Structures are given as structure tokens and as C-alpha cells.
């Protein structure tokens, strides 16, 4: 089925064509008719499947079919777990709605309230927000949610992980009872199902390719190397293969900074992106990375969550993640929307257990490559993995949603039990 057959208006189809999309993705094919028919929706789809257009396109269609008169109040609220995702979803809303007389606004923390208040006063149709900052605005009566017709809970599993559910309940309590609710989540866990039962009314369910199916399109390789030599190996790989857009995951914020500095001094344009960086610095780094002014972005898991980078060719796990599922999430940044991509993992002796967890989850072994001159020293013993709590602890009274590590923590390579906590430095504000 093609986009015109989905029943979208000429203005929306023009915007879709402007983006260069010719065929709807599976989530779009399934979700768009359900949303247009006015049903509540529970969709299992992760970032990279085209889910944003999957809800944005029919929402724009519904709003333009139902013009309202009187004071402009938000008619759609999209809640996201992170600032980056809020900014990206709103960017998509702007692109897909560019030929329609509808406007949108992203509100998230880390930046001044003032321009957001001004924009809210001027009138907004589609509001994309992180829960904490939205509650700040609600507390100051800067925004009236009594006109909401459609609520979207994007990456609901992440919001659950990050402890935002109480905030979301407070927000939902302020919305009209009569509305359409759409919930997107990477998985349908028991907790997500319970949550859906509270927020959704007779939802239709759609589910697309599991995480593992996405991972199958990605060329994955493991390089065994000693911890102290990972930076040199990465520099060699980047230079040898002429990689010019590489997202590199590190375990800690300190590790991201140190790596970016080292790569810079080797002549590779790099920046670090993590929760201790200002919003301005993060936005700038992402824009420079997208425009290839930077070749490497070194990121922690939470900072990278939801990053939407078109056609990202390479992902490197400089450190393996503590939670095997995060591996699939990380490498899912590449091979988006049917493209292929490569994911390279630099694995030292401390991480052998983590690698086994990942291979168990993928149900297959990842191909191993040994670069001559970088063979691991067999006399080096595994040590517990440092998780950078000292360098990365949360600020007291700072971000919302701290302390919400809900997933089982990976434990491997002799890591201390409980040492593998997710770092709750991202914020819903
Ligand atoms: P998302 O899952 O919403 O993060 O989207 C992943 C990527 O797929 C984004 O970069 C979109 O621009 C792209 N995309 C969305 N829909 C389509 C489509 N129908 N055809 C090609 N690319 C698409």
C-alpha cells in the first residue's frame, strides 16, 4: 500500500514526498489507519521503524479535518522521555505539517522557560514535551490542556524506566476524559501492559519487527583488544576505513569526554554528548555531527537515547553496555528504515561476560575480528567494571526521575553485584 492509499491529504502527501519517502514502513501501514479511525492504540515499535511519522501523519490529518474556532489551545500532547526526543519529534511534526496551518512547540528542560512561555501564549496546536518541564509550566499556569484531543506517550518503556509514570499520571489527570490516546513502546512488557490498561480505552494493538529482527540487518563485529589499547584501535579503524560519521558509546560521561579529547588530538573531529553538557552544547554537537562537521560523537546510553540521525553508517561500542538489551538499542541507531549499517564492539577481558549476555539475547555469536598488533595480552586478568558513579552522580534536587533503574542489571566479568546501575542523569525537565 502507498501513502496516497492511506487516506492522507494532498498537503501531507506533499510533505512526505519532500522528505523523499515513497513507501510507508510497516508501523506506518499498521498504525495510520487505526489512528485515522479514532481508536486508542498500543504500538510496539522502537526508534528507527518510522514510528514518529506513524503517529504524526494521521494526527495532522485528523486535526486538519476538525478545524476549531476561538482561542488557540494545544490539541495534541506528545510526551517523550528525553529532551532530544522531544526536539526531534517536534522537528518531524514541523516537517510533515509544513503545508498545513498548524503549529507546534517542543518544551523541555535545560533551557530558559521564557521563550517557551512566550510561544505558549502565542498559541500552539501540537505540544511535544518532557514530563518535568511540562509540570513546571502547568504549575505556573502557562499552559491550558483542556483542549487536548489526542495524547501520545512516546517511548513509554523508557518513561517507565526513568521513573516518569507518576508525573505522567499527574499530567493525564488534567486532560479531558474524552480523547484519543496512543502509546508507543519498544516492547509490550507486563508493566507496559498494566500501564496501557490504565491510560488506554479499548486499544487496538500493532506490533512490528522485534528488536532482534532490526539487529539482523546490521553488520556486527567484535574486536578483542586490551582496555588500555581501545583508543588506539579505534583511531586506527576510523582512519583505515575512512569512517566519517561514527556514534561511539562509552560507559561513563568521563569516558566520553576523555575519548573525544583523544580522538581530537589524533586529528579526528569529535565531541562528547552526555547529561553534564548544557542543552546548547548537546544540540550544537548533534547538529555538527549531522552536518559532518564532526566525525565522531561519543555518547553515554541515556544521552544517545532517541537520537535521530538519518543514515548513520557506524556505531561503535567502545565499552559494552551493562544491560544486554541496551546493545540492541545502541546498534539500532544504524540501519534505520531499511538501510544497512555497521556496529563494532571493542571488547576487553573484563567484558567477556557482557558479550556472552548479548550473544545469548541475539541467539547467535557475533563475528570476531583480530587486528594484527592489537592482540590481547593473555596475562591480563579480568577486573570488575567501573561504572563511573563518582564522575557521573546525579545532582541533588536536580533532574526528575532519578533512581529509576528498573531493568535487571547485567553482571559480568566479575563486576560487583549492583555496580551496574543505569545512571539517571537524563532529565524529564
Ligand atoms: P523513527 O522511527 O520515527 O525515529 O524514524 C526513523 C527514520 O526513518 C527517520 O530518520 C525518518 O526520517 C525515516 N523514515 C520514516 N518514515 C519513512 C519512510 N516511509 N520511508 C523512509 N524513511 C522513513
Short mmCIF file of C-alpha atoms and ligand atoms in Angstrom, two decimals:
data_model
loop_
_atom_site.label_atom_id
_atom_site.label_comp_id
_atom_site.label_asym_id
_atom_site.label_seq_id
_atom_site.Cartn_x
_atom_site.Cartn_y
_atom_site.Cartn_z
CA UNK A 1 0.00 0.00 0.00
CA UNK A 2 1.25 3.51 -0.80
CA UNK A 3 0.96 6.76 1.14
CA UNK A 4 -1.93 8.12 -1.03
CA UNK A 5 -3.91 4.93 -0.36
CA UNK A 6 -3.69 5.57 3.37
CA UNK A 7 -6.13 8.47 3.02
CA UNK A 8 -3.80 11.36 3.79
CA UNK A 9 -4.46 14.84 2.39
CA UNK A 10 -2.57 16.34 -0.54
CA UNK A 11 -0.71 18.74 1.81
CA UNK A 12 0.54 15.87 3.95
CA UNK A 13 1.46 13.75 0.93
CA UNK A 14 3.45 16.68 -0.42
CA UNK A 15 5.39 16.91 2.85
CA UNK A 16 6.02 13.15 2.79
CA UNK A 17 7.32 13.44 -0.77
CA UNK A 18 9.52 16.39 0.30
CA UNK A 19 11.16 14.01 2.78
CA UNK A 20 11.83 11.56 -0.04
CA UNK A 21 9.70 8.75 1.39
CA UNK A 22 7.94 6.68 -1.24
CA UNK A 23 6.73 3.64 0.70
CA UNK A 24 5.20 3.55 4.18
CA UNK A 25 7.15 1.48 6.73
CA UNK A 26 5.34 -1.47 8.38
CA UNK A 27 4.49 0.52 11.52
CA UNK A 28 3.08 3.32 9.37
CA UNK A 29 0.98 0.86 7.36
CA UNK A 30 -0.47 -0.59 10.52
CA UNK A 31 -0.79 2.45 12.76
CA UNK A 32 -2.05 5.12 10.36
CA UNK A 33 -5.46 3.51 9.58
CA UNK A 34 -6.06 2.73 13.27
CA UNK A 35 -5.33 6.31 14.32
CA UNK A 36 -7.39 7.81 11.48
CA UNK A 37 -10.33 5.64 12.60
CA UNK A 38 -10.11 7.30 16.02
CA UNK A 39 -9.07 4.25 18.06
CA UNK A 40 -6.74 4.23 21.00
CA UNK A 41 -3.52 2.50 20.02
CA UNK A 42 -0.87 0.45 21.72
CA UNK A 43 2.05 0.07 19.36
CA UNK A 44 5.23 -1.92 19.84
CA UNK A 45 7.82 -0.18 17.71
CA UNK A 46 11.24 1.08 18.53
CA UNK A 47 13.07 4.14 17.27
CA UNK A 48 14.17 3.60 13.70
CA UNK A 49 10.98 1.97 12.46
CA UNK A 50 9.40 5.21 11.25
CA UNK A 51 7.07 5.37 14.24
CA UNK A 52 7.22 9.16 14.52
CA UNK A 53 5.67 9.62 11.09
CA UNK A 54 3.40 6.69 12.02
CA UNK A 55 1.62 8.84 14.58
CA UNK A 56 2.39 12.35 13.30
CA UNK A 57 0.92 11.94 9.82
CA UNK A 58 -2.54 10.71 10.92
CA UNK A 59 -2.62 13.24 13.77
CA UNK A 60 -2.02 16.08 11.31
CA UNK A 61 -4.74 14.64 9.11
CA UNK A 62 -7.25 14.43 11.98
CA UNK A 63 -6.50 17.96 13.19
CA UNK A 64 -6.85 19.45 9.74
CA UNK A 65 -10.19 17.68 9.26
CA UNK A 66 -11.50 19.15 12.51
CA UNK A 67 -10.79 22.88 12.47
CA UNK A 68 -11.59 24.70 15.72
CA UNK A 69 -12.55 28.27 16.36
CA UNK A 70 -11.74 30.53 19.29
CA UNK A 71 -8.54 30.82 21.26
CA UNK A 72 -5.72 28.54 20.09
CA UNK A 73 -5.07 25.90 22.74
CA UNK A 74 -2.96 22.74 22.40
CA UNK A 75 -4.98 19.97 20.76
CA UNK A 76 -2.30 17.30 20.78
CA UNK A 77 0.17 16.49 23.54
CA UNK A 78 3.14 14.22 22.85
CA UNK A 79 5.10 13.19 25.96
CA UNK A 80 8.66 11.93 25.49
CA UNK A 81 11.28 10.71 27.97
CA UNK A 82 14.17 12.91 26.83
CA UNK A 83 14.85 16.39 25.62
CA UNK A 84 16.47 15.17 22.43
CA UNK A 85 13.50 13.04 21.54
CA UNK A 86 11.10 15.94 22.23
CA UNK A 87 13.13 18.18 19.93
CA UNK A 88 13.27 15.54 17.22
CA UNK A 89 9.60 14.65 17.34
CA UNK A 90 8.69 18.32 17.11
CA UNK A 91 11.06 18.73 14.17
CA UNK A 92 9.21 15.87 12.43
CA UNK A 93 5.84 17.47 13.22
CA UNK A 94 7.11 20.70 11.64
CA UNK A 95 8.38 18.93 8.52
CA UNK A 96 5.28 16.79 7.97
CA UNK A 97 2.96 19.71 8.74
CA UNK A 98 4.83 22.34 6.74
CA UNK A 99 2.00 22.76 4.22
CA UNK A 100 -0.73 22.94 6.88
CA UNK A 101 -1.86 25.89 9.01
CA UNK A 102 -0.95 24.06 12.24
CA UNK A 103 1.89 24.90 14.56
CA UNK A 104 3.91 23.03 17.13
CA UNK A 105 6.24 23.61 20.04
CA UNK A 106 8.74 21.48 21.95
CA UNK A 107 9.11 22.19 25.63
CA UNK A 108 11.85 20.60 27.67
CA UNK A 109 14.24 21.46 30.47
CA UNK A 110 17.80 22.66 30.41
CA UNK A 111 16.82 25.83 28.57
CA UNK A 112 15.08 29.03 29.68
CA UNK A 113 11.35 28.95 30.39
CA UNK A 114 10.82 32.44 28.94
CA UNK A 115 10.75 31.72 25.19
CA UNK A 116 8.55 28.67 25.89
CA UNK A 117 6.09 30.83 27.84
CA UNK A 118 6.04 33.36 25.02
CA UNK A 119 5.38 30.64 22.43
CA UNK A 120 2.66 29.06 24.58
CA UNK A 121 0.95 32.44 24.94
CA UNK A 122 1.05 32.96 21.17
CA UNK A 123 -0.90 29.70 20.74
CA UNK A 124 0.17 26.17 19.87
CA UNK A 125 -1.72 23.26 18.26
CA UNK A 126 0.72 20.42 18.88
CA UNK A 127 2.79 20.38 22.04
CA UNK A 128 5.70 17.97 22.43
CA UNK A 129 7.05 17.89 25.97
CA UNK A 130 9.11 16.12 28.56
CA UNK A 131 7.02 15.50 31.68
CA UNK A 132 9.06 17.51 34.22
CA UNK A 133 9.16 20.74 32.27
CA UNK A 134 5.50 20.45 31.31
CA UNK A 135 4.63 20.16 35.02
CA UNK A 136 6.66 23.33 35.67
CA UNK A 137 4.58 25.18 33.08
CA UNK A 138 1.36 23.70 34.42
CA UNK A 139 2.34 24.82 37.95
CA UNK A 140 2.81 28.35 36.66
CA UNK A 141 -0.43 28.18 34.67
CA UNK A 142 1.43 28.88 31.45
CA UNK A 143 -0.47 26.23 29.54
CA UNK A 144 -4.08 25.10 29.31
CA UNK A 145 -4.51 21.43 28.44
CA UNK A 146 -8.32 21.43 28.44
CA UNK A 147 -8.40 21.32 24.64
CA UNK A 148 -6.32 18.16 24.20
CA UNK A 149 -7.93 15.78 21.70
CA UNK A 150 -5.02 13.36 21.26
CA UNK A 151 -2.36 12.23 23.73
CA UNK A 152 0.76 10.37 22.59
CA UNK A 153 3.02 8.58 25.06
CA UNK A 154 6.21 8.06 23.07
CA UNK A 155 8.82 5.52 24.22
CA UNK A 156 6.59 4.60 27.15
CA UNK A 157 9.01 1.86 28.24
CA UNK A 158 11.75 4.46 28.61
CA UNK A 159 9.47 6.75 30.57
CA UNK A 160 8.74 3.83 32.85
CA UNK A 161 12.47 3.05 33.22
CA UNK A 162 13.24 6.65 34.02
CA UNK A 163 10.57 6.94 36.70
CA UNK A 164 8.23 9.36 34.91
CA UNK A 165 4.99 7.49 35.41
CA UNK A 166 3.85 9.50 38.47
CA UNK A 167 4.48 12.72 36.53
CA UNK A 168 2.53 11.35 33.59
CA UNK A 169 -0.40 10.43 35.82
CA UNK A 170 -0.46 13.99 37.16
CA UNK A 171 -0.48 15.36 33.64
CA UNK A 172 -3.13 12.93 32.36
CA UNK A 173 -5.39 13.90 35.28
CA UNK A 174 -5.50 17.43 33.81
CA UNK A 175 -6.55 16.30 30.32
CA UNK A 176 -10.12 15.91 29.05
CA UNK A 177 -11.52 12.40 29.68
CA UNK A 178 -12.75 12.22 26.11
CA UNK A 179 -9.62 11.93 23.98
CA UNK A 180 -7.67 9.52 21.80
CA UNK A 181 -4.55 8.05 23.40
CA UNK A 182 -1.67 6.47 21.53
CA UNK A 183 1.09 4.63 23.32
CA UNK A 184 4.38 3.63 21.70
CA UNK A 185 6.84 1.33 23.38
CA UNK A 186 9.77 -0.79 22.22
CA UNK A 187 8.26 -3.81 23.93
CA UNK A 188 4.98 -4.98 25.47
CA UNK A 189 6.31 -5.93 28.90
CA UNK A 190 3.89 -6.77 31.70
CA UNK A 191 4.47 -3.35 33.22
CA UNK A 192 3.73 -1.64 29.92
CA UNK A 193 0.53 -3.67 29.53
CA UNK A 194 -0.57 -2.64 33.01
CA UNK A 195 0.17 0.97 32.22
CA UNK A 196 -1.77 0.72 28.97
CA UNK A 197 -4.76 -0.69 30.82
CA UNK A 198 -4.84 2.50 32.91
CA UNK A 199 -4.35 5.01 30.11
CA UNK A 200 -5.98 3.46 27.03
CA UNK A 201 -9.58 2.72 26.18
CA UNK A 202 -10.14 -0.49 24.19
CA UNK A 203 -6.85 -0.03 22.33
CA UNK A 204 -6.02 -1.66 19.02
CA UNK A 205 -2.62 -3.30 19.12
CA UNK A 206 0.03 -3.21 16.45
CA UNK A 207 3.44 -4.71 16.60
CA UNK A 208 6.33 -4.54 14.15
CA UNK A 209 9.68 -6.28 13.71
CA UNK A 210 11.20 -7.17 17.01
CA UNK A 211 14.44 -5.59 18.08
CA UNK A 212 16.34 -8.64 17.07
CA UNK A 213 14.96 -8.57 13.55
CA UNK A 214 16.22 -5.00 13.22
CA UNK A 215 19.60 -6.09 14.51
CA UNK A 216 19.82 -8.69 11.75
CA UNK A 217 20.31 -6.04 9.07
CA UNK A 218 23.34 -4.66 10.85
CA UNK A 219 26.81 -5.96 10.16
CA UNK A 220 28.12 -6.67 13.63
CA UNK A 221 31.75 -7.31 14.60
CA UNK A 222 33.64 -7.79 17.80
CA UNK A 223 37.29 -6.72 18.12
CA UNK A 224 39.07 -8.25 21.09
CA UNK A 225 41.52 -5.73 22.49
CA UNK A 226 43.03 -4.74 25.83
CA UNK A 227 41.25 -1.92 27.62
CA UNK A 228 44.27 0.38 27.51
CA UNK A 229 44.57 -0.01 23.73
CA UNK A 230 40.95 0.57 22.76
CA UNK A 231 41.50 4.23 21.89
CA UNK A 232 44.42 3.47 19.59
CA UNK A 233 42.50 0.69 17.88
CA UNK A 234 39.51 2.98 17.35
CA UNK A 235 41.71 5.68 15.84
CA UNK A 236 43.24 3.10 13.50
CA UNK A 237 39.82 1.73 12.46
CA UNK A 238 38.39 5.20 11.81
CA UNK A 239 41.38 6.26 9.74
CA UNK A 240 41.87 2.98 7.90
CA UNK A 241 38.23 2.63 6.87
CA UNK A 242 37.70 6.35 6.41
CA UNK A 243 34.60 6.37 8.64
CA UNK A 244 33.24 9.88 8.75
CA UNK A 245 30.14 9.56 10.87
CA UNK A 246 30.54 7.35 13.90
CA UNK A 247 28.45 7.27 17.04
CA UNK A 248 30.61 5.84 19.82
CA UNK A 249 29.10 4.60 23.06
CA UNK A 250 31.04 4.84 26.29
CA UNK A 251 30.00 3.60 29.70
CA UNK A 252 30.63 6.87 31.53
CA UNK A 253 30.45 10.60 30.92
CA UNK A 254 34.10 10.88 31.88
CA UNK A 255 34.92 8.16 29.35
CA UNK A 256 33.02 10.05 26.62
CA UNK A 257 34.97 13.26 27.34
CA UNK A 258 38.33 11.52 27.51
CA UNK A 259 37.71 9.65 24.28
CA UNK A 260 36.55 12.75 22.38
CA UNK A 261 39.69 14.60 23.52
CA UNK A 262 41.97 11.76 22.49
CA UNK A 263 40.36 11.45 19.06
CA UNK A 264 40.57 15.22 18.54
CA UNK A 265 44.27 15.12 19.32
CA UNK A 266 44.62 12.35 16.72
CA UNK A 267 43.06 14.70 14.16
CA UNK A 268 39.53 13.20 14.21
CA UNK A 269 36.85 15.85 14.72
CA UNK A 270 34.93 14.69 17.82
CA UNK A 271 32.64 15.82 20.63
CA UNK A 272 31.11 14.21 23.68
CA UNK A 273 27.39 14.28 24.42
CA UNK A 274 26.07 13.44 27.89
CA UNK A 275 23.93 14.65 30.74
CA UNK A 276 26.53 17.03 32.19
CA UNK A 277 26.67 19.04 28.98
CA UNK A 278 24.37 22.02 28.62
CA UNK A 279 21.41 21.65 26.31
CA UNK A 280 23.01 24.17 23.97
CA UNK A 281 26.24 22.19 23.77
CA UNK A 282 24.35 18.96 23.10
CA UNK A 283 22.17 20.48 20.39
CA UNK A 284 25.23 22.03 18.75
CA UNK A 285 27.20 18.78 18.87
CA UNK A 286 24.30 16.87 17.32
CA UNK A 287 23.85 19.44 14.55
CA UNK A 288 27.60 19.43 13.78
CA UNK A 289 27.60 15.64 13.74
CA UNK A 290 24.62 15.51 11.38
CA UNK A 291 26.26 18.00 9.01
CA UNK A 292 29.56 16.04 9.18
CA UNK A 293 31.46 18.93 10.75
CA UNK A 294 32.15 16.39 13.47
CA UNK A 295 33.06 12.84 12.55
CA UNK A 296 32.62 11.23 15.94
CA UNK A 297 30.05 11.72 18.65
CA UNK A 298 31.00 9.98 21.90
CA UNK A 299 27.86 9.40 23.94
CA UNK A 300 26.54 7.67 27.02
CA UNK A 301 23.46 5.47 26.57
CA UNK A 302 20.99 7.85 28.08
CA UNK A 303 22.26 10.88 26.17
CA UNK A 304 22.06 8.94 22.91
CA UNK A 305 18.56 7.62 23.53
CA UNK A 306 16.16 8.66 20.82
CA UNK A 307 18.80 10.43 18.75
CA UNK A 308 17.52 10.53 15.23
CA UNK A 309 20.38 10.66 12.78
CA UNK A 310 19.43 9.81 9.23
CA UNK A 311 21.51 7.12 7.62
CA UNK A 312 24.00 6.80 10.45
CA UNK A 313 26.52 4.34 8.99
CA UNK A 314 28.59 3.30 12.02
CA UNK A 315 28.01 2.60 15.68
CA UNK A 316 30.91 1.66 17.93
CA UNK A 317 30.57 0.17 21.37
CA UNK A 318 33.76 1.49 22.92
CA UNK A 319 32.50 -0.14 26.11
CA UNK A 320 29.88 -2.86 26.05
CA UNK A 321 26.65 -1.89 27.82
CA UNK A 322 25.88 -3.44 31.21
CA UNK A 323 22.41 -4.45 30.08
CA UNK A 324 22.34 -6.70 27.00
CA UNK A 325 19.13 -5.09 25.70
CA UNK A 326 20.95 -1.76 25.51
CA UNK A 327 23.27 -3.30 22.93
CA UNK A 328 20.33 -3.80 20.59
CA UNK A 329 19.13 -0.28 21.33
CA UNK A 330 22.56 1.16 20.61
CA UNK A 331 23.14 -0.62 17.33
CA UNK A 332 19.57 0.24 16.30
CA UNK A 333 20.85 3.81 15.75
CA UNK A 334 22.25 2.50 12.47
CA UNK A 335 20.46 0.57 9.71
CA UNK A 336 17.36 2.75 10.04
CA UNK A 337 14.35 2.47 7.77
CA UNK A 338 15.72 -0.46 5.81
CA UNK A 339 19.28 0.80 5.33
CA UNK A 340 22.26 -1.29 6.28
CA UNK A 341 24.84 -0.27 8.85
CA UNK A 342 27.78 -1.49 10.82
CA UNK A 343 28.22 -1.97 14.54
CA UNK A 344 31.64 -2.57 16.00
CA UNK A 345 32.29 -3.57 19.61
CA UNK A 346 35.70 -3.22 21.27
CA UNK A 347 35.77 -5.91 23.90
CA UNK A 348 38.37 -6.29 26.64
CA UNK A 349 38.79 -9.21 29.01
CA UNK A 350 36.58 -7.55 31.67
CA UNK A 351 33.65 -7.61 29.24
CA UNK A 352 33.58 -11.26 28.18
CA UNK A 353 30.58 -11.97 30.40
CA UNK A 354 28.69 -9.00 28.97
CA UNK A 355 29.44 -10.23 25.45
CA UNK A 356 28.05 -13.66 26.35
CA UNK A 357 24.84 -12.00 27.65
CA UNK A 358 24.47 -10.08 24.39
CA UNK A 359 25.04 -13.15 22.23
CA UNK A 360 22.51 -15.05 24.29
CA UNK A 361 19.95 -12.29 23.68
CA UNK A 362 20.72 -12.20 19.93
CA UNK A 363 20.68 -16.00 19.86
CA UNK A 364 23.88 -16.04 17.83
CA UNK A 365 27.57 -15.37 18.03
CA UNK A 366 28.93 -12.11 16.72
CA UNK A 367 31.75 -12.36 14.19
CA UNK A 368 35.18 -11.69 15.73
CA UNK A 369 37.96 -9.80 14.00
CA UNK A 370 41.51 -9.59 15.30
CA UNK A 371 43.59 -6.64 14.14
CA UNK A 372 47.30 -7.52 13.93
CA UNK A 373 49.25 -5.63 16.56
CA UNK A 374 46.21 -5.36 18.87
CA UNK A 375 46.07 -8.95 20.14
CA UNK A 376 45.02 -9.03 23.80
CA UNK A 377 47.76 -9.76 26.33
CA UNK A 378 46.77 -13.17 27.80
CA UNK A 379 48.41 -12.29 31.13
CA UNK A 380 45.86 -9.51 31.80
CA UNK A 381 43.18 -10.65 34.25
CA UNK A 382 39.54 -9.56 34.24
CA UNK A 383 38.70 -6.79 36.70
CA UNK A 384 35.36 -5.50 37.94
CA UNK A 385 33.84 -2.95 35.60
CA UNK A 386 33.91 0.66 36.78
CA UNK A 387 30.65 2.42 36.17
CA UNK A 388 31.72 5.98 36.80
CA UNK A 389 29.39 6.70 39.70
CA UNK A 390 31.90 9.10 41.15
CA UNK A 391 32.22 11.12 38.00
CA UNK A 392 28.61 10.87 36.97
CA UNK A 393 26.41 11.02 40.08
CA UNK A 394 23.21 12.99 39.86
CA UNK A 395 22.91 16.45 41.22
CA UNK A 396 20.92 16.64 44.44
CA UNK A 397 17.49 18.12 43.81
CA UNK A 398 18.28 18.22 40.12
CA UNK A 399 16.60 16.15 37.47
CA UNK A 400 13.35 14.38 37.87
CA UNK A 401 13.08 10.69 37.59
CA UNK A 402 16.32 9.81 39.31
CA UNK A 403 16.90 6.45 40.80
CA UNK A 404 14.64 4.67 38.45
CA UNK A 405 16.80 1.83 37.24
CA UNK A 406 14.20 -0.83 36.73
CA UNK A 407 15.77 -3.29 34.38
CA UNK A 408 17.76 -6.19 35.72
CA UNK A 409 21.35 -5.12 35.86
CA UNK A 410 23.85 -7.07 33.81
CA UNK A 411 26.61 -8.62 35.80
CA UNK A 412 29.62 -10.00 34.14
CA UNK A 413 33.34 -10.17 34.01
CA UNK A 414 33.45 -10.15 37.78
CA UNK A 415 31.51 -6.88 38.09
CA UNK A 416 30.24 -6.21 41.57
CA UNK A 417 26.58 -7.02 42.09
CA UNK A 418 24.59 -3.83 41.80
CA UNK A 419 27.56 -1.95 40.35
CA UNK A 420 25.88 -1.76 37.00
CA UNK A 421 23.23 0.84 37.79
CA UNK A 422 21.85 2.93 34.97
CA UNK A 423 22.87 6.48 35.53
CA UNK A 424 19.76 8.59 35.93
CA UNK A 425 21.32 11.80 34.71
CA UNK A 426 18.86 12.48 31.95
CA UNK A 427 16.05 14.69 32.78
CA UNK A 428 12.38 14.98 32.03
CA UNK A 429 12.59 18.70 32.51
P1 LIG B 1 11.64 6.96 13.72
O1 LIG B 1 11.42 5.52 13.98
O2 LIG B 1 10.41 7.76 13.77
O3 LIG B 1 12.73 7.51 14.62
O4 LIG B 1 12.16 7.13 12.20
C1 LIG B 1 13.37 6.60 11.77
C2 LIG B 1 13.87 7.21 10.49
O5 LIG B 1 13.14 6.74 9.38
C3 LIG B 1 13.79 8.72 10.44
O6 LIG B 1 15.05 9.19 10.05
C4 LIG B 1 12.76 9.03 9.38
O7 LIG B 1 13.11 10.20 8.67
C5 LIG B 1 12.82 7.80 8.48
N1 LIG B 1 11.53 7.44 7.87
C6 LIG B 1 10.30 7.49 8.44
N2 LIG B 1 9.36 7.04 7.58
C7 LIG B 1 9.99 6.67 6.46
C8 LIG B 1 9.56 6.14 5.20
N3 LIG B 1 8.28 5.84 4.97
N4 LIG B 1 10.50 5.89 4.27
C9 LIG B 1 11.81 6.17 4.52
N5 LIG B 1 12.29 6.69 5.66
C10 LIG B 1 11.39 6.94 6.63
#
